[in-house]
Short mmCIF file of C-alpha atoms and ligand atoms in Angstrom, two decimals:
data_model
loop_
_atom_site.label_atom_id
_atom_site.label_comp_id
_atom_site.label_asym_id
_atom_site.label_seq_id
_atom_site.Cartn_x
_atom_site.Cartn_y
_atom_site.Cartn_z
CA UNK X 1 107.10 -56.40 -80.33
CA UNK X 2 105.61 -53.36 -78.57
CA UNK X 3 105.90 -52.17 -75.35
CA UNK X 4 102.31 -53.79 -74.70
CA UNK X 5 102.68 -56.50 -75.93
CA UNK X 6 105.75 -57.58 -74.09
CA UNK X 7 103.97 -56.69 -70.91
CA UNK X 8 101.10 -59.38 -71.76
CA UNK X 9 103.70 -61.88 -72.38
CA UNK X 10 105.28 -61.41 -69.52
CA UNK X 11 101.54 -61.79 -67.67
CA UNK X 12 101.03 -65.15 -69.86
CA UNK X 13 104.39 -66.26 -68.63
CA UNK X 14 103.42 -65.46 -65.25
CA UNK X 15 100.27 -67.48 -65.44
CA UNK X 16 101.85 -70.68 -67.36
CA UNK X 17 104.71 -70.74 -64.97
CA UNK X 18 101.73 -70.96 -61.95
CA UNK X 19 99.61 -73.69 -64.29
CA UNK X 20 103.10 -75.86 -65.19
CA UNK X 21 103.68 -75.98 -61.56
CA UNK X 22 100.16 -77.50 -61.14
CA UNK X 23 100.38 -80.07 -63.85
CA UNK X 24 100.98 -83.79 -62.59
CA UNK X 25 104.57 -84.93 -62.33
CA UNK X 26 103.90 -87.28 -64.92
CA UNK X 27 102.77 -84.80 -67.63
CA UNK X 28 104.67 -84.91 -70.58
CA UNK X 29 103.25 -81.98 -72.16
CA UNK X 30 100.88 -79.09 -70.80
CA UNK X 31 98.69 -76.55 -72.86
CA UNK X 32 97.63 -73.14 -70.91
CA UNK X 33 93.99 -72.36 -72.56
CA UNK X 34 93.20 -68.45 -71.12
CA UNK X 35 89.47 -68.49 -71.24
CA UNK X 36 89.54 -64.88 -69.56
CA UNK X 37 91.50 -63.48 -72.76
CA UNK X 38 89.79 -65.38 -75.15
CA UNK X 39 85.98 -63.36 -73.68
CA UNK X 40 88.69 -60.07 -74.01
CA UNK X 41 89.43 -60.80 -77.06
CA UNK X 42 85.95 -61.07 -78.13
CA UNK X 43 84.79 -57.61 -76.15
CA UNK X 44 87.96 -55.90 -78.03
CA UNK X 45 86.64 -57.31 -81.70
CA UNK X 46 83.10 -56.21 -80.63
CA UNK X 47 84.18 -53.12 -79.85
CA UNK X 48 86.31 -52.87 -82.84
CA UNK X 49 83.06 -53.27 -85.26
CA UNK X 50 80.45 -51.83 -83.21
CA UNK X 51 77.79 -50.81 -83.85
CA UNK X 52 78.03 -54.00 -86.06
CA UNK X 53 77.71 -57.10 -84.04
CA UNK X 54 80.06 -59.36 -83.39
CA UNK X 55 79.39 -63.89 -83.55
CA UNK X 56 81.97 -66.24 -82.11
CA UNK X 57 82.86 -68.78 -84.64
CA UNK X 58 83.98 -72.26 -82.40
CA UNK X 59 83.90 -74.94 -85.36
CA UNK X 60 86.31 -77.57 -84.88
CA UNK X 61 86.05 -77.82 -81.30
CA UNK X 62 86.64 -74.34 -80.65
CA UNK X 63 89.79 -74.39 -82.72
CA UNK X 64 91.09 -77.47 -80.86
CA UNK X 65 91.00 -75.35 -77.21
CA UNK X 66 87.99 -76.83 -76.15
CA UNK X 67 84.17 -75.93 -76.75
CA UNK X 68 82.69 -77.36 -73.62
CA UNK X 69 84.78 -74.53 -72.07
CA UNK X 70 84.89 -72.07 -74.82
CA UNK X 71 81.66 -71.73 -75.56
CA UNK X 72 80.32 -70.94 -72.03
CA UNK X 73 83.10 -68.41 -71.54
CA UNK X 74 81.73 -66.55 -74.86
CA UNK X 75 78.26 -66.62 -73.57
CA UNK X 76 79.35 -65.03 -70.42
CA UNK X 77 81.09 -62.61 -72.35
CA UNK X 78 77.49 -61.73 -73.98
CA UNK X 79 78.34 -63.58 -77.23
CA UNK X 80 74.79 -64.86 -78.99
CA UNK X 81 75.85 -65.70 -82.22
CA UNK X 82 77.55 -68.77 -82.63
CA UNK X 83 79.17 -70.15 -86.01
CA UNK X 84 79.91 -74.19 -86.07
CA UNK X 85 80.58 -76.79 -88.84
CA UNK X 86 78.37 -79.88 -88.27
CA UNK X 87 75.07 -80.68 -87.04
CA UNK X 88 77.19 -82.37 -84.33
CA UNK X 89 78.93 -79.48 -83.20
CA UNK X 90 75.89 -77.53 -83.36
CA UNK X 91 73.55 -79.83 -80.77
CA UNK X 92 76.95 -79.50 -78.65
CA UNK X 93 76.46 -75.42 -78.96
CA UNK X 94 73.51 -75.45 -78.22
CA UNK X 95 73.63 -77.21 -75.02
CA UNK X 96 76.65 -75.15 -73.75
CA UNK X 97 74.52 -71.92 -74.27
CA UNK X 98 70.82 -70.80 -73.64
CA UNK X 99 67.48 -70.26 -75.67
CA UNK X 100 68.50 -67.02 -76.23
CA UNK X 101 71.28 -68.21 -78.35
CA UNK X 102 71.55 -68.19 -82.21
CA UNK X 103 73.82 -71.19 -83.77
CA UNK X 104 74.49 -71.50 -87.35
CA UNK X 105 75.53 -74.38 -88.71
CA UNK X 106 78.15 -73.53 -92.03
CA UNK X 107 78.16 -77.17 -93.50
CA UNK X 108 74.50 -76.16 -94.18
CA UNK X 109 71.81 -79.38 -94.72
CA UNK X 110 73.49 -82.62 -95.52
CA UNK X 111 71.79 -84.59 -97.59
CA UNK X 112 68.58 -86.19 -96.40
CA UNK X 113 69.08 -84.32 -92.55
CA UNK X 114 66.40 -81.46 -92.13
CA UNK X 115 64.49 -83.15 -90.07
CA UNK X 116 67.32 -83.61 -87.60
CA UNK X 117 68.09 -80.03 -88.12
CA UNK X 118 65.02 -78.78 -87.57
CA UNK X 119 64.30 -80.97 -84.71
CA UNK X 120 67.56 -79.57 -82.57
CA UNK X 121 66.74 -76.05 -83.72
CA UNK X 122 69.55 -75.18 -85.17
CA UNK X 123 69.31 -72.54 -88.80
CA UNK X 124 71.50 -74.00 -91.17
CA UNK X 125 73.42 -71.88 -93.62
CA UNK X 126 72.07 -72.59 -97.05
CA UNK X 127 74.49 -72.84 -99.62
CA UNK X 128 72.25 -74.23 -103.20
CA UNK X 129 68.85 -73.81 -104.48
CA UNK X 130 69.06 -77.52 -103.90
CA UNK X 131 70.08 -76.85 -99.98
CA UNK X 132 67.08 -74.34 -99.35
CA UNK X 133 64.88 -76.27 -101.60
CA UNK X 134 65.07 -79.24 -99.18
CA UNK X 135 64.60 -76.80 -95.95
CA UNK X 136 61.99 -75.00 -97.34
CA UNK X 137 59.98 -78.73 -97.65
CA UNK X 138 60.95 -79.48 -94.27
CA UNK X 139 59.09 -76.22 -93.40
CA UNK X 140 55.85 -77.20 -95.12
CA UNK X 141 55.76 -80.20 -93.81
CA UNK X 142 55.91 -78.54 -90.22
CA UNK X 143 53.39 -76.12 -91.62
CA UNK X 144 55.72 -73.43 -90.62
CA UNK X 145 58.56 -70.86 -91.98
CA UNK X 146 61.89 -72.15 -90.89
CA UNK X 147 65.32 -69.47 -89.80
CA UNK X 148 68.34 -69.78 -92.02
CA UNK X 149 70.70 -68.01 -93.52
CA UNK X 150 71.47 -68.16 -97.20
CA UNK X 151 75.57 -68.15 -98.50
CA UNK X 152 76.37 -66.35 -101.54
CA UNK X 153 79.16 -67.19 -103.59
CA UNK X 154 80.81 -63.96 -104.28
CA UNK X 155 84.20 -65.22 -105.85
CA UNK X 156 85.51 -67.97 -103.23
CA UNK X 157 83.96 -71.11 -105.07
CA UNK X 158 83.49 -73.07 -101.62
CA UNK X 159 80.29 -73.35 -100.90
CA UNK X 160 77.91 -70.77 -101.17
CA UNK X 161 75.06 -69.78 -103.99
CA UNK X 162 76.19 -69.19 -107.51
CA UNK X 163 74.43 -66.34 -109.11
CA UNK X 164 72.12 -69.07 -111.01
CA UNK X 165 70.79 -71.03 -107.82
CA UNK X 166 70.53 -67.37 -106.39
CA UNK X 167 68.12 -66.47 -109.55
CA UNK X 168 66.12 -69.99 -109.14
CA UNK X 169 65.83 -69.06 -105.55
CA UNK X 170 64.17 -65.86 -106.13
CA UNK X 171 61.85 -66.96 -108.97
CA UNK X 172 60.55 -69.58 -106.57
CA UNK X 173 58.32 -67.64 -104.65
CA UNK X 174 56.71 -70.83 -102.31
CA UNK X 175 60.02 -71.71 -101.33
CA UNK X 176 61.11 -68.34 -100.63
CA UNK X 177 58.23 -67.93 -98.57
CA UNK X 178 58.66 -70.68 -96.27
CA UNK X 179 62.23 -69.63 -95.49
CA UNK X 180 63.04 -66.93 -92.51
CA UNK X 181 66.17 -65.88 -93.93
CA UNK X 182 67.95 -64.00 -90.71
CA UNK X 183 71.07 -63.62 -92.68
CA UNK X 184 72.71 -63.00 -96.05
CA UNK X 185 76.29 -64.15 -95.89
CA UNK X 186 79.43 -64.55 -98.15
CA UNK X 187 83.21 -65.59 -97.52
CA UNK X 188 86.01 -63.38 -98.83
CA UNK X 189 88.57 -65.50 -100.53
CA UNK X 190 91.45 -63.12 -100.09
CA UNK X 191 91.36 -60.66 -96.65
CA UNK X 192 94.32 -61.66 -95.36
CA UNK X 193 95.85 -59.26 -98.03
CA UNK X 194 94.37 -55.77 -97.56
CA UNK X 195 95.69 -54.81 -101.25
CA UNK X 196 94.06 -57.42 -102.85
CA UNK X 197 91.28 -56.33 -105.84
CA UNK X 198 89.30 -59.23 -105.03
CA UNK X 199 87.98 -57.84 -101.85
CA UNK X 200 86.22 -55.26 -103.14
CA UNK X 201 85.34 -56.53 -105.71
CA UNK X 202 83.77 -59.80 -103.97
CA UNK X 203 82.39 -56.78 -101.90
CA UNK X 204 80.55 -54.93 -105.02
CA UNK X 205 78.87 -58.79 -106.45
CA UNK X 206 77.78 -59.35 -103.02
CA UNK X 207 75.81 -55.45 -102.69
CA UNK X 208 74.76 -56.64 -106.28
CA UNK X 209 72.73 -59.66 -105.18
CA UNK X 210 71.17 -58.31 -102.75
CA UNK X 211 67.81 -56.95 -104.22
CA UNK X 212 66.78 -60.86 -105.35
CA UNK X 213 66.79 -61.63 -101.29
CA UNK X 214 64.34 -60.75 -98.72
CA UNK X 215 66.21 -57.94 -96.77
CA UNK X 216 68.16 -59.30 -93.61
CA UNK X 217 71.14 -58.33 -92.14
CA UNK X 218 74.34 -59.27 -94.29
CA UNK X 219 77.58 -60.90 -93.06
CA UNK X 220 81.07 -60.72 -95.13
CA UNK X 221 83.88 -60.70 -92.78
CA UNK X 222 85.87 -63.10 -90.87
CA UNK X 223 88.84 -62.52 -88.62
CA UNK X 224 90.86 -60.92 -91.35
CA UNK X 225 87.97 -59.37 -93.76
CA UNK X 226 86.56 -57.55 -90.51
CA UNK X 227 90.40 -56.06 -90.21
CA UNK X 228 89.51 -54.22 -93.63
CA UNK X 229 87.38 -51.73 -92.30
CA UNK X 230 83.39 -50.71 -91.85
CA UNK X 231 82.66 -51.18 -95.30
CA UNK X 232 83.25 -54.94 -95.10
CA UNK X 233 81.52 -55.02 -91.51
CA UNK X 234 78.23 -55.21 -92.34
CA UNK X 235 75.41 -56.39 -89.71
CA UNK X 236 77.25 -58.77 -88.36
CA UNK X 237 81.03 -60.23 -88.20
CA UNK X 238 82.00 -63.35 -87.95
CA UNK X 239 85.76 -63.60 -86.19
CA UNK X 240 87.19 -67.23 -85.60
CA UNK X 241 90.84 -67.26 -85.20
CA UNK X 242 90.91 -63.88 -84.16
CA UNK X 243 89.36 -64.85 -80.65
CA UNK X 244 91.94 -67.07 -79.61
CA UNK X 245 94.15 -64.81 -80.48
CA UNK X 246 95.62 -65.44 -83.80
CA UNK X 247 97.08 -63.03 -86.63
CA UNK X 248 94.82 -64.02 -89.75
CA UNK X 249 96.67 -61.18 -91.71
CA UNK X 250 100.17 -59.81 -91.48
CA UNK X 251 99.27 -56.69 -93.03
CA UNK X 252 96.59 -55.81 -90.35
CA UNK X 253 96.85 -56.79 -86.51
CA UNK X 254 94.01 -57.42 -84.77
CA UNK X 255 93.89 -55.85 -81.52
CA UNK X 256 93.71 -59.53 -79.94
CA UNK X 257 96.48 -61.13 -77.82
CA UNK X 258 97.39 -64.51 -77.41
CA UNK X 259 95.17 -67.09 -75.38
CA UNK X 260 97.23 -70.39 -75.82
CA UNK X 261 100.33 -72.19 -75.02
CA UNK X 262 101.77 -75.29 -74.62
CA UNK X 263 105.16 -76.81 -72.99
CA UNK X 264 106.77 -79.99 -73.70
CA UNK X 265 109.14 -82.29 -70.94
CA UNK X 266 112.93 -82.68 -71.83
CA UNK X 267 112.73 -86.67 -71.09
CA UNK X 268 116.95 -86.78 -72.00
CA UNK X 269 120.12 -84.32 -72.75
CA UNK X 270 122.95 -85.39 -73.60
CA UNK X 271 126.36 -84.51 -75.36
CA UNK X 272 126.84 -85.49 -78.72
CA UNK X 273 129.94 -85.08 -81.01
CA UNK X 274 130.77 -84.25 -84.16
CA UNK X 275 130.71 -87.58 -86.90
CA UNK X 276 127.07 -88.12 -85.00
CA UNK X 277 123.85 -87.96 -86.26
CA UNK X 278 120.41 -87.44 -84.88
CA UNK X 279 116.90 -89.15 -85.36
CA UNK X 280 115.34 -91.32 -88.12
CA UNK X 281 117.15 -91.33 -91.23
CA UNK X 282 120.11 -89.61 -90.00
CA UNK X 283 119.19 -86.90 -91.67
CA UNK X 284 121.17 -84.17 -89.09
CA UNK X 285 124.70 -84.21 -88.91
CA UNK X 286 126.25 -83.45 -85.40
CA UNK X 287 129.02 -80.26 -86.60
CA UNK X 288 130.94 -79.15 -83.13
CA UNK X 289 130.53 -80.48 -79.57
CA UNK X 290 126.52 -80.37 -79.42
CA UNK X 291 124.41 -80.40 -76.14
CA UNK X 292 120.69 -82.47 -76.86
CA UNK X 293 117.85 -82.37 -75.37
CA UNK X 294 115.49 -84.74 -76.53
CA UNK X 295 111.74 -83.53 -75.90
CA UNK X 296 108.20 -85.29 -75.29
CA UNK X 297 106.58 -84.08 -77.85
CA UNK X 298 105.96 -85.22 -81.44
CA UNK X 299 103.80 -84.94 -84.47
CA UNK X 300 101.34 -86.77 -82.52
CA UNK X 301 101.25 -84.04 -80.57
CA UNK X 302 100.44 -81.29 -83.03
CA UNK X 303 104.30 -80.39 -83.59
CA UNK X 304 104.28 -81.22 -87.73
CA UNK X 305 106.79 -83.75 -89.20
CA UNK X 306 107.23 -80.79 -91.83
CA UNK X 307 109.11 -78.92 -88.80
CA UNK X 308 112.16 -81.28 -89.59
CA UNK X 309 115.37 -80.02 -89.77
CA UNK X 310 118.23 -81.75 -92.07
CA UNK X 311 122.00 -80.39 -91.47
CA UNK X 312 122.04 -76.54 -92.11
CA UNK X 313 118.49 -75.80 -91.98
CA UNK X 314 116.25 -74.53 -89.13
CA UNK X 315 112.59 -75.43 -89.45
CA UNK X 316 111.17 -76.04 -86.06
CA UNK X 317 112.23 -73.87 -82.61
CA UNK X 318 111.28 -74.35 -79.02
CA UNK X 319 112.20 -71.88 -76.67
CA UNK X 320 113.57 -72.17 -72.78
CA UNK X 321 113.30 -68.85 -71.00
CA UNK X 322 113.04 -67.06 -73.66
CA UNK X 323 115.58 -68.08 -76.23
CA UNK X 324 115.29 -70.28 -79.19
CA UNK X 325 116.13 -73.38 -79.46
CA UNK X 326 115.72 -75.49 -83.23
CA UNK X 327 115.16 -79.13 -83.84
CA UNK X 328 117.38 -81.15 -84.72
CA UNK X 329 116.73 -83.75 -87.51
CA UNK X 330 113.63 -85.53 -88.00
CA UNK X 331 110.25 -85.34 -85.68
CA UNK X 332 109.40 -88.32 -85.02
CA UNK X 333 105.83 -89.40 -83.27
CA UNK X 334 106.07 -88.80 -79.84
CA UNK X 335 109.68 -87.06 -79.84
CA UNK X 336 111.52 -84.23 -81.01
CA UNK X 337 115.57 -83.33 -80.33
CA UNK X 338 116.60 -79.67 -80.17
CA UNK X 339 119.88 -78.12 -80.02
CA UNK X 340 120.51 -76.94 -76.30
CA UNK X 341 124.30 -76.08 -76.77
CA UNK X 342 123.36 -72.49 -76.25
CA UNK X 343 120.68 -72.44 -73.59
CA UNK X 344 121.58 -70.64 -70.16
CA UNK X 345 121.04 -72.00 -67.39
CA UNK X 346 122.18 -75.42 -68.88
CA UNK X 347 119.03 -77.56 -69.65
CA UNK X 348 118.22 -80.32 -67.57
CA UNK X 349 115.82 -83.81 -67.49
CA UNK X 350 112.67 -82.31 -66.54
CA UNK X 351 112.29 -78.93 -67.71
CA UNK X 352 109.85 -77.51 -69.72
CA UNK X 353 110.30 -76.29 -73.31
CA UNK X 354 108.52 -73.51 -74.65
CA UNK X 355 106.46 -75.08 -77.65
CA UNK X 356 104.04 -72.23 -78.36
CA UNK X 357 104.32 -69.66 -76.11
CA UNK X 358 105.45 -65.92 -75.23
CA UNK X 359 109.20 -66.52 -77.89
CA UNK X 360 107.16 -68.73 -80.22
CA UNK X 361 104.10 -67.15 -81.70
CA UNK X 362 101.14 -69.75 -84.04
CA UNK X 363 102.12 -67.87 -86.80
CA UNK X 364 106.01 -68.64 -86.06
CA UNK X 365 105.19 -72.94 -85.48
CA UNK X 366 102.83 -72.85 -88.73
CA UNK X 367 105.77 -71.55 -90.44
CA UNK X 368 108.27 -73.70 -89.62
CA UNK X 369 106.02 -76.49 -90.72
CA UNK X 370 105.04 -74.95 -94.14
CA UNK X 371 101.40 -74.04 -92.63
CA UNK X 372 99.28 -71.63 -90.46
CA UNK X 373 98.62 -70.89 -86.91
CA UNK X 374 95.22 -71.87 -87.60
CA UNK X 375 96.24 -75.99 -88.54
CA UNK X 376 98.58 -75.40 -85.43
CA UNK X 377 95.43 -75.05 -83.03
CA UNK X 378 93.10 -77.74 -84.92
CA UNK X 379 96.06 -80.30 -84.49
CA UNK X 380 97.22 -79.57 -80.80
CA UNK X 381 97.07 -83.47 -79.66
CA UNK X 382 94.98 -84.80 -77.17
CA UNK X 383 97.69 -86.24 -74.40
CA UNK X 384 99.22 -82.98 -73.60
CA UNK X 385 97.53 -82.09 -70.01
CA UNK X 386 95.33 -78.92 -70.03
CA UNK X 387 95.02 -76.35 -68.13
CA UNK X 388 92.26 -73.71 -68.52
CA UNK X 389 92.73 -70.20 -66.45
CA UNK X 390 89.60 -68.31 -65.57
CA UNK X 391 86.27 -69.03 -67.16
CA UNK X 392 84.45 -70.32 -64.41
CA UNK X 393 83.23 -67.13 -62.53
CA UNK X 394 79.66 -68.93 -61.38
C1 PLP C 1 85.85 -70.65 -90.52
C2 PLP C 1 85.01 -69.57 -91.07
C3 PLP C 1 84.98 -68.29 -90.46
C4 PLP C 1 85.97 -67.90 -89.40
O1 PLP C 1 87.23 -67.64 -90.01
P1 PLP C 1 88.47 -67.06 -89.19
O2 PLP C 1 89.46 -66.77 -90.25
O3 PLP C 1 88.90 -68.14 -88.27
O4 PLP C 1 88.00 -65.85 -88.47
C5 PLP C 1 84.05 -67.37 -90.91
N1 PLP C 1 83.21 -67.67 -91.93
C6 PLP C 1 83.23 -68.86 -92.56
C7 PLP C 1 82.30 -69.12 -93.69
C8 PLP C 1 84.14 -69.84 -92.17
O5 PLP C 1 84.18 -71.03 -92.81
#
């Protein structure tokens, strides 16, 4: 860790010590959502890309952090672009922002739903001849053109146009017509891996299609592909992760810091002796004298069974001012034990254990779990108390 960055941590620490002292005695758990740093960390992306501009993509609930608070913290920001999954998510984007914002919906047109699409004004992303087929009808029977943006398939095999649907497209000239296509779009498969051949070459089939589209402004790059540099940038990026302040790529950091974390209650400790074991299964063997601290927080909680430790491993880790501190045996749903033998000060009913944090990083609790930061957000349960800081300037 820089020098930098272990000033900002310091400054989260500083804030989530001021928000856990606000939670309700009763929380078990608290999350610390910084809607301040995740609008920075949208200005520092911008500014990484500019001239290009820069969307917000808020899918999933804003990554799990909230989009009823997300969103309008973007908008402030100056954010007009907005990326979501579902026509769902989309209505609720729309009504967090105003006119002047643009939300594009990446599931595209479900079957059968243009009308409902068209009638909330959102532009889907088309991703088949099939897909734009269907919104170009909707358009002619509002005897209008209709905004969306088309997906090309460059490699990924998602969603997105094969070359083929891309041809039909073309060669259909009413259908063409009746789309307003205000973006060309494709997904890199591999940009968390700046050595990887497949970027540029996803990059070269992409310029190739092109010429068979009306011309609109092209989008390539997520939070890792826009990390590759201005020839994957484009018109237009599309960062997700990135905003609330994840690493997509290990290779490449982006000049984002951290916007979430969450504590968890010690509910027991206790001493334990060698001979014992801990949790379901007994899968942990108690070695030497062993101090326990048994934790409110469990997989139902976001903190993955997969973070499990048997006797000699170390999977999960919490952290109390500052130092680690790794499960012991199994998670179960709404509990996890840690090892607390080392801590200083000594542990005691009612503290607060670092869960993601300052010492713990996404990236580190999506390891431990055989996963990424980004299924560490989307699962974040639902009982922990929140706390948002900043956001609400009017
Ligand atoms: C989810 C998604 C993004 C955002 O990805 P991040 O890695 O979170 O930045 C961008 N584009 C598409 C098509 C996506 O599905």
């Amino acid at each position: 860790m820089n020098q930098e960055g272990s000033q900002q941590d310091i400054m989260t620490n500083d804030a989530a010590t001021t928000a856990l002292a606000s939670a309700p005695a009763h929380a078990t758990g608290v999350i610390v959502i910084d809607l301040d740093r995740i609008a920075a960390n949208w200005l520092a992306l911008r500014e990484h890309v500019a001239p290009t501009s820069c969307a917000a993509v808020v899918k999933a609930d804003a990554y799990g952090l909230g989009a009823a608070r997300v969103i309008p913290a973007l908008y402030r920001a100056g954010c007009r672009t907005y990326f979501v999954a579902t026509l769902d998510e989309a209505v609720e984007a729309r009504a967090l922002t105003g006119p002047d914002a643009i939300i594009f919906m990446l599931d595209g047109i479900v079957a059968g739903s243009a009308p409902e699409v068209a009638e909330a004004g959102i532009w889907p992303v088309l991703s088949s001849f099939a897909e734009a087929y269907e919104w170009a009808s909707e358009a002619t029977r509002r005897d209008t053109r209709l905004p969306c943006a088309l997906h090309l398939d460059t490699g990924l095999n998602r969603l997105g146009m094969p070359a083929s649907d891309l041809h039909a497209l073309a060669a259909n000239m009413h259908a063409l017509d009746k789309l307003d296509v205000r973006l060309v779009m494709s997904h890199l498969a591999c940009a968390d891996d700046p050595g990887h051949p497949k970027n540029a070459q996803q990059r070269e089939i992409f310029e190739q299609l092109f010429p068979l589209l009306p011309s609109a402004p092209a989008s390539l790059a997520a939070s890792d592909g826009l990390m590759l540099g201005k020839p994957y940038h484009y018109g237009l990026v599309r960062p997700g992760y990135a905003l609330y302040g994840g690493q997509a790529s290990s290779a490449n950091r982006a000049p984002v810091e951290p916007v979430v974390s969450a504590y968890a209650r010690v509910l027991q400790v206790r001493d334990s002796a060698p001979g014992h074991t801990v949790g379901y299964s007994a899968t942990y063997q108690i070695a030497g004298v062993t101090r326990l601290a048994t934790l409110a927080c469990g997989y139902a909680d976001g903190f993955f069974r997969h973070a499990s430790a048997a006797t000699g491993q170390i999977n999960g880790q919490v952290a109390f001012a500052g130092t680690r501190s790794p499960v012991v045996g199994r998670v179960s749903m709404d509990l996890i034990t840690v090892d607390v033998t080392a801590i200083e000060p000594e542990v005691v009913r009612g503290a607060w254990a670092e869960i993601i944090g300052p010492v713990i990083s996404l990236e580190d609790m999506g390891n431990a779990a055989g996963t990424i930061g980004y299924e560490v957000l989307t699962a974040l349960g639902k009982r922990f108390h929140r706390v948002y800081l900043g956001g609400d300037k009017d």
